[in-house]
Each structure stands twice: as C-alpha cells, then as structure tokens.
Tab-separated table of C-alpha atoms and ligand atoms in Angstrom:
chain	number	residue	atom	x	y	z
E	1	MET	CA	-10.938	52.184	-15.368
E	2	PHE	CA	-6.798	51.336	-14.582
E	3	SER	CA	-7.036	54.624	-12.634
E	4	GLN	CA	-7.363	52.687	-8.943
E	5	LEU	CA	-4.605	49.817	-9.903
E	6	GLN	CA	-1.165	49.956	-8.054
E	7	HIS	CA	1.741	48.592	-9.115
E	8	PRO	CA	2.139	44.784	-7.946
E	9	PRO	CA	5.217	42.820	-6.168
E	10	ALA	CA	8.226	42.093	-8.637
E	11	ASP	CA	7.446	38.564	-9.516
E	12	PRO	CA	9.256	36.466	-7.086
E	13	ILE	CA	11.695	34.053	-9.845
E	14	LEU	CA	11.043	36.960	-13.099
E	15	GLY	CA	11.604	40.024	-11.480
E	16	LEU	CA	15.255	38.891	-10.235
E	17	SER	CA	16.280	38.384	-13.648
E	18	ILE	CA	15.457	41.830	-14.846
E	19	LYS	CA	17.248	43.721	-11.785
E	20	PHE	CA	19.849	40.935	-12.652
E	21	LYS	CA	20.073	42.161	-16.284
E	22	ALA	CA	20.454	45.778	-15.033
E	23	ASP	CA	23.449	44.982	-13.147
E	24	SER	CA	26.861	46.471	-14.575
E	25	ASN	CA	29.083	44.144	-12.164
E	26	PRO	CA	31.325	42.008	-15.041
E	27	ASN	CA	30.903	39.416	-12.867
E	28	LYS	CA	27.544	39.316	-11.915
E	29	ILE	CA	25.905	35.417	-11.589
E	30	ASP	CA	21.844	34.500	-11.902
E	31	LEU	CA	21.181	31.979	-9.812
E	32	GLY	CA	17.162	32.808	-9.901
E	33	PRO	CA	14.979	30.817	-12.727
E	34	GLY	CA	15.689	27.445	-13.411
E	35	ILE	CA	17.292	27.782	-16.516
E	36	TYR	CA	19.993	25.193	-17.610
E	37	LYS	CA	23.163	26.943	-18.548
E	38	ASP	CA	26.334	25.016	-20.312
E	39	ASP	CA	29.837	25.637	-19.085
E	40	ALA	CA	29.915	28.786	-20.762
E	41	GLY	CA	27.136	29.948	-19.252
E	42	ASN	CA	24.980	29.588	-22.196
E	43	THR	CA	21.172	27.605	-23.126
E	44	PRO	CA	21.862	26.838	-26.705
E	45	VAL	CA	19.026	24.814	-28.759
E	46	LEU	CA	19.351	20.786	-28.081
E	47	ALA	CA	20.803	19.459	-31.064
E	48	CYS	CA	18.225	16.973	-31.312
E	49	VAL	CA	15.652	19.793	-31.492
E	50	LYS	CA	17.572	22.039	-34.360
E	51	ALA	CA	16.900	18.359	-36.374
E	52	ALA	CA	13.754	18.165	-35.464
E	53	GLU	CA	12.986	21.899	-36.515
E	54	SER	CA	14.641	21.416	-39.883
E	55	TYR	CA	12.552	18.674	-40.457
E	56	ARG	CA	9.363	20.199	-39.597
E	57	VAL	CA	10.218	22.953	-41.567
E	58	GLU	CA	10.696	20.418	-44.860
E	59	ASN	CA	7.748	18.786	-43.846
E	60	GLU	CA	5.107	20.456	-41.888
E	61	MET	CA	2.322	21.087	-44.828
E	62	SER	CA	-0.164	23.194	-43.207
E	63	LYS	CA	-0.951	25.759	-40.163
E	64	ALA	CA	-4.767	24.954	-39.506
E	65	TYR	CA	-6.268	24.430	-36.104
E	66	LEU	CA	-5.443	21.367	-34.420
E	67	GLY	CA	-8.374	21.629	-31.966
E	68	SER	CA	-8.265	22.441	-28.122
E	69	THR	CA	-6.483	19.238	-27.620
E	70	GLY	CA	-3.481	20.255	-29.207
E	71	SER	CA	-1.673	17.720	-31.055
E	72	VAL	CA	-3.202	14.014	-30.731
E	73	LEU	CA	0.846	12.592	-32.073
E	74	PHE	CA	2.435	15.256	-29.201
E	75	ASN	CA	-0.226	13.807	-26.856
E	76	GLU	CA	0.530	9.863	-26.968
E	77	LYS	CA	3.929	10.338	-26.453
E	78	ILE	CA	4.091	12.521	-23.659
E	79	ALA	CA	1.997	10.530	-21.774
E	80	SER	CA	4.201	7.492	-22.611
E	81	LEU	CA	7.217	9.227	-21.792
E	82	ILE	CA	5.649	10.132	-17.784
E	83	LEU	CA	3.617	6.683	-17.178
E	84	GLY	CA	6.029	4.335	-19.352
E	85	ASP	CA	4.252	1.199	-20.468
E	86	HIS	CA	1.325	1.633	-17.975
E	87	PRO	CA	-1.867	-0.391	-17.402
E	88	ALA	CA	-3.427	2.891	-17.313
E	89	ILE	CA	-2.683	3.526	-20.762
E	90	HIS	CA	-3.904	0.399	-22.218
E	91	GLU	CA	-6.621	0.471	-20.286
E	92	ASN	CA	-7.250	3.930	-22.819
E	93	ARG	CA	-8.190	5.385	-19.100
E	94	VAL	CA	-5.461	8.221	-19.762
E	95	ARG	CA	-6.644	12.067	-22.022
E	96	THR	CA	-3.842	14.646	-22.649
E	97	VAL	CA	-3.868	17.679	-23.764
E	98	SER	CA	-1.290	20.081	-24.930
E	99	THR	CA	-0.651	23.105	-22.907
E	100	PRO	CA	0.952	26.323	-23.310
E	101	GLY	CA	4.300	24.808	-20.957
E	102	GLY	CA	4.050	23.304	-17.600
E	103	THR	CA	2.388	26.160	-15.892
E	104	GLY	CA	-0.524	26.047	-18.743
E	105	ALA	CA	-0.704	22.479	-17.839
E	106	LEU	CA	-1.180	23.881	-13.676
E	107	ARG	CA	-3.754	26.528	-14.874
E	108	ILE	CA	-6.021	23.762	-16.617
E	109	ALA	CA	-5.500	20.871	-14.388
E	110	GLY	CA	-6.677	24.115	-11.626
E	111	GLU	CA	-9.564	24.903	-13.767
E	112	LEU	CA	-10.733	21.838	-14.174
E	113	ILE	CA	-10.695	20.608	-10.304
E	114	ASN	CA	-13.147	24.665	-10.209
E	115	LYS	CA	-15.489	23.657	-12.481
E	116	THR	CA	-15.575	19.920	-10.771
E	117	LYS	CA	-15.964	21.593	-7.011
E	118	PRO	CA	-15.851	25.279	-7.221
E	119	GLY	CA	-13.873	26.881	-4.504
E	120	ALA	CA	-11.742	23.743	-3.963
E	121	THR	CA	-9.298	23.373	-1.609
E	122	ILE	CA	-5.716	21.812	-3.048
E	123	TRP	CA	-2.736	21.170	-0.527
E	124	VAL	CA	0.343	22.488	-2.095
E	125	SER	CA	4.473	21.746	-0.306
E	126	ASN	CA	5.545	23.850	1.932
E	127	PRO	CA	7.413	25.276	0.061
E	128	THR	CA	6.761	24.527	-3.393
E	129	TRP	CA	7.372	26.795	-6.459
E	130	ALA	CA	6.854	30.368	-5.757
E	131	ASN	CA	4.042	30.471	-8.941
E	132	HIS	CA	2.091	27.436	-8.087
E	133	GLN	CA	-0.060	29.317	-5.725
E	134	GLY	CA	-0.938	32.232	-7.666
E	135	VAL	CA	-1.854	29.719	-10.676
E	136	PHE	CA	-4.012	27.730	-8.328
E	137	LYS	CA	-6.290	30.731	-6.560
E	138	ALA	CA	-6.120	32.878	-10.249
E	139	ALA	CA	-8.185	28.974	-11.206
E	140	GLY	CA	-10.418	29.867	-8.101
E	141	LEU	CA	-9.474	27.552	-5.962
E	142	ASN	CA	-8.497	27.980	-1.894
E	143	VAL	CA	-4.769	26.527	-1.104
E	144	LYS	CA	-3.637	25.450	1.404
E	145	THR	CA	-0.120	23.755	2.536
E	146	TYR	CA	1.090	20.354	3.878
E	147	PRO	CA	4.991	19.463	5.744
E	148	TYR	CA	7.742	18.834	3.337
E	149	TYR	CA	11.255	20.496	3.769
E	150	ASP	CA	12.849	20.499	7.243
E	151	TYR	CA	14.524	23.997	6.826
E	152	GLU	CA	16.511	23.474	10.333
E	153	ASN	CA	17.492	19.873	8.856
E	154	LYS	CA	17.867	20.620	5.393
E	155	CYS	CA	15.887	16.995	4.678
E	156	LEU	CA	12.244	16.018	3.730
E	157	ASP	CA	10.210	16.295	6.292
E	158	PHE	CA	8.430	12.876	5.678
E	159	GLU	CA	6.308	12.982	9.417
E	160	GLY	CA	4.868	15.789	8.893
E	161	MET	CA	4.107	15.184	5.329
E	162	MET	CA	2.353	12.305	6.640
E	163	ALA	CA	0.395	13.311	9.035
E	164	ALA	CA	-0.879	16.395	7.031
E	165	LEU	CA	-1.686	13.929	4.173
E	166	LYS	CA	-4.307	11.865	6.534
E	167	GLN	CA	-5.922	14.287	7.700
E	168	ILE	CA	-7.262	16.021	4.063
E	169	PRO	CA	-10.045	15.476	3.091
E	170	ALA	CA	-11.186	13.430	-0.187
E	171	GLU	CA	-13.193	16.142	-1.869
E	172	ASP	CA	-9.924	17.847	-1.722
E	173	ALA	CA	-6.918	17.766	-4.257
E	174	VAL	CA	-2.809	17.945	-3.108
E	175	LEU	CA	-0.279	18.558	-5.655
E	176	ILE	CA	2.430	16.440	-5.234
E	177	HIS	CA	6.096	17.251	-7.283
E	178	ALA	CA	7.071	14.354	-8.965
E	179	CYS	CA	10.682	14.378	-8.796
E	180	CYS	CA	13.453	17.828	-8.318
E	181	HIS	CA	11.414	19.460	-6.244
E	182	ASN	CA	11.179	22.750	-7.142
E	183	PRO	CA	12.644	24.432	-4.952
E	184	SER	CA	14.368	22.412	-1.902
E	185	GLY	CA	15.636	19.486	-4.382
E	186	MET	CA	14.601	17.266	-2.122
E	187	ASP	CA	12.793	14.339	-3.686
E	188	LEU	CA	10.833	11.316	-1.929
E	189	ASN	CA	12.769	7.864	-2.121
E	190	GLU	CA	10.858	4.724	-3.563
E	191	GLU	CA	9.627	4.174	-0.018
E	192	GLN	CA	8.133	6.776	0.653
E	193	TRP	CA	6.640	6.963	-2.364
E	194	ARG	CA	5.307	3.455	-1.521
E	195	GLU	CA	3.542	4.947	1.750
E	196	VAL	CA	2.276	7.862	-0.109
E	197	ALA	CA	0.262	6.349	-2.809
E	198	THR	CA	-1.275	3.819	-0.572
E	199	LEU	CA	-2.402	6.534	1.673
E	200	SER	CA	-3.718	8.783	-0.860
E	201	LYS	CA	-5.766	5.665	-2.105
E	202	GLU	CA	-6.828	5.158	1.716
E	203	VAL	CA	-7.789	8.863	1.771
E	204	GLY	CA	-9.014	9.354	-1.599
E	205	TYR	CA	-8.386	12.940	-2.505
E	206	THR	CA	-7.412	13.980	-5.977
E	207	ALA	CA	-3.483	13.599	-6.556
E	208	VAL	CA	-2.583	16.318	-9.037
E	209	ILE	CA	1.175	15.174	-9.883
E	210	ASP	CA	3.928	18.322	-11.086
E	211	ILE	CA	6.689	16.428	-13.131
E	212	ALA	CA	8.362	19.630	-14.452
E	213	TYR	CA	12.211	18.246	-14.619
E	214	GLN	CA	11.536	14.494	-15.781
E	215	GLY	CA	15.106	13.675	-16.632
E	216	PHE	CA	16.748	16.210	-14.806
E	217	GLY	CA	17.782	14.126	-11.487
E	218	LYS	CA	18.864	10.796	-11.188
E	219	GLY	CA	17.237	9.496	-15.136
E	220	LEU	CA	14.072	9.194	-17.508
E	221	ASP	CA	12.344	6.533	-15.795
E	222	VAL	CA	13.797	6.498	-12.350
E	223	ASP	CA	12.289	10.286	-11.670
E	224	ALA	CA	8.864	8.538	-13.293
E	225	PHE	CA	8.934	5.913	-10.305
E	226	GLY	CA	6.526	8.225	-8.198
E	227	VAL	CA	4.213	9.283	-10.612
E	228	ARG	CA	3.562	6.011	-11.996
E	229	LEU	CA	3.014	3.865	-8.755
E	230	MET	CA	0.583	7.116	-8.242
E	231	ALA	CA	-1.245	5.910	-11.184
E	232	GLN	CA	-0.880	2.614	-10.545
E	233	THR	CA	-2.446	3.010	-7.289
E	234	LEU	CA	-5.443	5.448	-7.978
E	235	ASP	CA	-8.604	5.139	-9.503
E	236	GLN	CA	-7.780	8.820	-10.940
E	237	MET	CA	-5.243	11.180	-10.815
E	238	ILE	CA	-3.951	14.635	-12.795
E	239	ILE	CA	-0.440	15.430	-14.778
E	240	CYS	CA	0.675	18.067	-15.014
E	241	SER	CA	3.812	17.834	-17.089
E	242	SER	CA	6.749	20.526	-19.355
E	243	CYS	CA	8.914	20.006	-21.659
E	244	SER	CA	10.651	23.341	-21.080
E	245	LYS	CA	13.316	21.796	-19.382
E	246	ASN	CA	14.169	18.637	-20.323
E	247	PHE	CA	13.798	19.269	-24.405
E	248	GLY	CA	14.824	23.007	-23.826
E	249	LEU	CA	12.184	23.817	-25.266
E	250	TYR	CA	11.297	27.033	-22.841
E	251	ARG	CA	10.251	29.921	-24.823
E	252	ASP	CA	8.154	27.632	-27.145
E	253	ARG	CA	5.964	27.067	-24.496
E	254	ILE	CA	4.733	23.585	-24.855
E	255	GLY	CA	3.420	21.359	-21.970
E	256	ALA	CA	0.793	18.825	-21.420
E	257	CYS	CA	-1.983	17.892	-18.775
E	258	SER	CA	-3.409	14.542	-18.426
E	259	ILE	CA	-6.116	12.928	-16.567
E	260	ILE	CA	-7.078	9.344	-15.733
E	261	GLY	CA	-9.855	7.968	-14.992
E	262	LYS	CA	-11.310	5.085	-13.705
E	263	ASN	CA	-12.331	3.822	-16.715
E	264	ALA	CA	-12.561	4.846	-20.532
E	265	VAL	CA	-15.894	5.876	-20.269
E	266	SER	CA	-14.758	8.432	-16.949
E	267	ALA	CA	-11.663	9.243	-18.652
E	268	ASP	CA	-13.881	10.188	-21.986
E	269	ILE	CA	-16.309	12.749	-19.208
E	270	ILE	CA	-13.765	14.253	-17.324
E	271	GLY	CA	-11.185	14.552	-20.743
E	272	ALA	CA	-14.422	16.352	-22.377
E	273	VAL	CA	-14.795	19.139	-20.269
E	274	MET	CA	-10.808	19.458	-19.797
E	275	VAL	CA	-10.867	20.348	-23.711
E	276	THR	CA	-13.680	23.124	-22.636
E	277	VAL	CA	-12.058	24.911	-19.895
E	278	VAL	CA	-9.223	24.945	-22.677
E	279	ARG	CA	-11.957	26.139	-25.436
E	280	VAL	CA	-12.741	29.640	-23.010
E	281	ASN	CA	-9.116	29.962	-21.352
E	282	TYR	CA	-6.626	30.034	-24.721
E	283	SER	CA	-9.069	28.168	-27.438
E	284	MET	CA	-5.963	26.211	-28.672
E	285	PRO	CA	-2.612	25.223	-27.308
E	286	PRO	CA	0.564	26.285	-29.701
E	287	ALA	CA	1.921	23.787	-32.295
E	288	HIS	CA	5.443	24.224	-32.956
E	289	GLY	CA	6.930	22.693	-29.449
E	290	ALA	CA	4.565	19.546	-29.717
E	291	ALA	CA	6.101	19.689	-33.146
E	292	ILE	CA	9.442	19.678	-32.652
E	293	VAL	CA	8.745	17.168	-29.070
E	294	GLU	CA	6.565	14.195	-31.326
E	295	THR	CA	9.385	14.570	-33.495
E	296	ILE	CA	12.406	13.936	-31.618
E	297	LEU	CA	9.661	11.487	-29.944
E	298	SER	CA	8.907	9.424	-32.796
E	299	SER	CA	12.120	9.035	-34.393
E	300	ASP	CA	14.475	6.428	-32.048
E	301	GLU	CA	18.273	7.989	-33.801
E	302	LEU	CA	16.654	11.474	-32.091
E	303	THR	CA	15.086	9.743	-29.229
E	304	ALA	CA	18.661	8.521	-28.864
E	305	GLN	CA	20.859	12.167	-29.457
E	306	TRP	CA	17.970	13.642	-26.951
E	307	HIS	CA	18.861	11.339	-24.511
E	308	ILE	CA	22.391	11.853	-24.567
E	309	GLU	CA	22.066	15.615	-24.696
E	310	LEU	CA	19.493	15.125	-21.267
E	311	LYS	CA	21.924	13.509	-19.613
E	312	GLU	CA	25.029	15.593	-20.469
E	313	MET	CA	22.805	18.417	-19.067
E	314	ARG	CA	21.575	16.540	-15.391
E	315	ASP	CA	25.184	15.761	-15.059
E	316	ARG	CA	26.391	18.681	-15.418
E	317	ILE	CA	24.335	19.737	-13.161
E	318	GLY	CA	25.590	17.342	-10.708
E	319	ASP	CA	28.684	17.833	-10.875
E	320	MET	CA	28.386	21.726	-10.455
E	321	ARG	CA	26.537	20.366	-6.754
E	322	GLN	CA	29.762	18.747	-5.787
E	323	LEU	CA	31.963	21.236	-7.042
E	324	PHE	CA	30.008	23.690	-5.403
E	325	VAL	CA	30.064	22.684	-2.186
E	326	ASP	CA	33.844	21.412	-2.575
E	327	LYS	CA	34.725	25.568	-3.543
E	328	LEU	CA	32.951	26.062	-0.707
E	329	VAL	CA	35.030	24.310	2.165
E	330	GLU	CA	38.317	25.170	-0.448
E	331	ASN	CA	37.340	28.860	-0.013
E	332	GLY	CA	37.047	28.732	3.664
E	333	VAL	CA	33.218	27.853	4.745
E	334	SER	CA	32.615	25.037	7.292
E	335	ARG	CA	29.022	25.731	7.631
E	336	ASP	CA	28.339	22.047	6.389
E	337	PHE	CA	26.932	22.223	2.411
E	338	SER	CA	26.905	18.759	2.110
E	339	PHE	CA	23.042	18.355	1.702
E	340	ILE	CA	23.098	19.737	-1.590
E	341	THR	CA	25.070	16.757	-2.827
E	342	GLN	CA	22.594	14.675	-1.978
E	343	GLN	CA	19.349	16.993	-3.556
E	344	ASN	CA	17.998	16.641	-7.157
E	345	GLY	CA	17.539	18.679	-10.463
E	346	MET	CA	18.483	22.587	-10.512
E	347	PHE	CA	17.926	23.608	-6.593
E	348	SER	CA	18.452	23.660	-3.476
E	349	PHE	CA	17.992	26.071	-0.395
E	350	LEU	CA	21.272	27.806	0.387
E	351	GLY	CA	19.456	28.318	3.892
E	352	ILE	CA	21.073	31.051	4.341
E	353	GLU	CA	19.531	34.820	6.195
E	354	PRO	CA	17.843	37.085	3.755
E	355	ALA	CA	20.406	40.163	4.716
E	356	GLN	CA	23.185	37.804	3.471
E	357	ILE	CA	20.805	37.284	0.284
E	358	GLU	CA	20.785	40.967	0.094
E	359	ARG	CA	24.494	41.507	0.530
E	360	LEU	CA	25.417	39.234	-2.144
E	361	GLN	CA	22.723	40.592	-4.646
E	362	ASP	CA	23.751	44.408	-3.748
E	363	GLU	CA	27.636	44.030	-2.804
E	364	PHE	CA	28.684	40.964	-5.071
E	365	GLY	CA	25.972	40.569	-8.158
E	366	ILE	CA	24.749	37.383	-7.039
E	367	TYR	CA	21.120	36.992	-7.270
E	368	VAL	CA	19.369	34.153	-5.730
E	369	VAL	CA	15.852	34.201	-5.228
E	370	GLY	CA	14.687	36.014	-1.581
E	371	SER	CA	13.528	32.102	-0.217
E	372	SER	CA	17.543	31.602	-0.701
E	373	ARG	CA	16.474	29.504	-3.231
E	374	ILE	CA	19.640	28.706	-6.040
E	375	SER	CA	19.562	27.425	-9.375
E	376	LEU	CA	22.821	24.913	-9.448
E	377	ALA	CA	22.319	24.977	-13.828
E	378	ALA	CA	23.970	28.720	-13.511
E	379	ILE	CA	27.093	27.635	-11.961
E	380	ALA	CA	30.448	27.253	-13.524
E	381	THR	CA	33.706	26.737	-13.817
E	382	ASN	CA	34.771	29.857	-14.491
E	383	ASN	CA	32.391	31.400	-11.680
E	384	VAL	CA	32.071	29.196	-8.839
E	385	ASP	CA	35.533	30.783	-7.340
E	386	TYR	CA	33.886	34.075	-7.399
E	387	LEU	CA	30.111	32.747	-5.687
E	388	THR	CA	32.120	30.832	-3.398
E	389	LYS	CA	34.170	33.281	-2.148
E	390	SER	CA	31.156	35.633	-2.154
E	391	ILE	CA	28.987	33.391	-0.233
E	392	ALA	CA	32.159	32.701	2.161
E	393	LYS	CA	31.999	36.438	2.630
E	394	VAL	CA	28.962	37.037	3.667
E	395	LEU	CA	28.488	34.246	5.729
A	1	LMR	C1	11.655	28.480	-11.972
A	1	LMR	O1	11.007	27.897	-11.134
A	1	LMR	O2	13.062	29.431	-11.967
A	1	LMR	C2	10.990	28.099	-13.556
A	1	LMR	O3	10.088	26.926	-13.488
A	1	LMR	C3	10.636	29.434	-14.463
A	1	LMR	C4	10.048	30.501	-13.601
A	1	LMR	O4	8.649	30.456	-14.188
A	1	LMR	O5	9.581	30.518	-12.341
C-alpha cells in the first residue's frame, strides 16, 4: 500500500527544531517554534500550573469519559476569558468544545465549515501561521489569502486587507488573528478592528478568530478587544483558542473551539453539529490540560498568580524586543529594525534574504524560519550579543 509514498518536505517550523537538536554548535540558538523561554533558556512549568496539578492529584476522583465536548467547566471558563462579560454569553448564544490544542480547534472549525458547506473557501491573511493552510485543506476547505503584512514598509497593509475583505462572498469564511499575529507580530489597532467588524457585518462572511496568544501582547483584556468587538457586531462567528502559550501547557494539548449563534436555538444546532465533528475526529478531547486551566480559573488565588506569571512572560518578551534592536545598533547594524519594538507577541519577521537565513544556520547555528520569522521569546541576555553580531556579519 505504501510503496508509492515519497518522503514529505520537512515542516517549516517543527523541521527546524529537529535540525537544531542535531547541531553541535555550543552557541546555537533556536528562534524557530513559538515556545516561551525564560532568560536561562528554559520553558518552566508555571507555578500556578504546578499548584493546580497538585490539587488535581489529590482531588480527581475519576478518569471516566467526559464526552465529546470535554469539560463543561473549562468550556465556560475559557469562553469568559476570551469574551469577558459578554452579551453573547448572557444570551446563551455560545457553545464551546475543548480541543487538543489550538490546532485541534482550527481543525474542528474547518470541518464544521466543510460540513455546513462542502469545499467552502476560507480566507487567511498573507502571511499566516505556516500550518493554517494545511489544517484547513485537510478539513476539505479551499484556502485563499487576503493581504495583511506590507513586507517592504514593515507594517500592516490595512488598505489592501480592507479592499480584499470587501470582495469576499458572504458564503465564505475569513480567518483573522485576534492578537500577536503569527508570524508578523503586526496587529490591528482598535480603530482598525472597528472598521473590520463593521465591514464583516456588511459583507456577511463567517469570521473565524484565531486567538492563540491572549495575554502575550498587551494584556488579557486588550488582546481580546478585537474578538470581543467582532462578537458584539456579528450574529455568528467561530473562535479558536489555545492554552499552549498563555498557560504554558504546550504538550498537554488544550484549546477550545467556540461558536456564537444568532440565538440560543441556532447555537444549539451549530454546537450539536460541532460535537458530531469532534466525535468522528478524536471522539473526546484530552482532559488533563482542561482540568489545570479550570482549576486555575476557578481559584482567585491561582488566577492572581497566573496573571503575575503571564505578565512576567509578556514583559520579558517586550524587553527582549527592545534589547535585540538596541544590540543590533550597538553591533554595527545600520539597517533599521526598530519596527520590531512596535510589534506584539512572540514573533517578528527579520526581513532578511534566504541566503542570509541559510548562513545564520550553517555558520552560526542560528535557526530562523524560512520566512525570516523569529521567536523573540528565545532571545536572552546571554545570547543576544552572539545573535546580533552574527546577524551583523550576514548582513
Ligand atoms: C509556532 O507557530 O511556532 C507554534 O504555534 C508552534 C507550531 O505548532 O507551529
């Protein structure tokens, strides 16, 4: 059966980490995957997570199935975290399923759309997360792109984006990053969100919001401004979220797919169809990560601790953005990289050439995604000099 298979190309992000592990350069730096690292280069388990895990060990009474929706408490807590005290919640128009990570949420969203309208088109930003296209195509959707990042001027191509969104047929879906745009770090401001929300309502396409980095930009509420506004403006939408980054639960694989319906009856129907999509995919989501998150969000003390730890991560990345740009200047780089301090979340594009990316990897053991995306979260006070001197050399 498998004799015709060819080896697939390496994953643009995960493939890089495999190469990185095999590299014997003692100074090597992995700027590839979006994983938070502290200044010592570790990705520690958050203290609030450890505390919640201890609590669960003592108090969990059963490992019986939870059903395809996953934990009801987690689903409620995560919808409130994203939407805040939102009318859609009070009007009973939100239905959520726990999913295996944010990727699981995207796949469920894709399959829900495909089940509603087989082969429907979903529009994603150009550029977008390297896995978005693959996930949606695997779900049966046709994927197209709308302009988003202006590579030349290192800013948002808002005009291009709005012009493209205007033309999108009402029966299509449009994926929009809520915050900390992956890979560009370039977010919509509040005024731009207002324009996008108004236009989305006028045009009538189905908005799918991907919120994988809530709390990594400017704060939990500010980062959710766009998704909350969209939920207020539109009758229906889909939200895909992840707890990988903000709770540091990467390998526990916990995220959520929420739908908002026009009213409680339509939410019931869409939610029920979403559950059938889950059932034929993985039947039921893993429960451990959900249990940790719901334990934290149910405790004032653990929530306060989580806010502190999340802020520490956010602030460190912000500090590294500034330090990186300062050190580039200090090490003789004349090209202006100050745009990096204006961007949010883990990522920015360096905007350097493929040959320079290759040299960074081959000569200096510095691993950058082929698009020139770097994870600022991997920069530390003890590697920033080596990194910026190396960049100065390849430039
Ligand atoms: C990333 O963009 O680096 C992360 O979301 C990890 C992944 O799965 O690609």
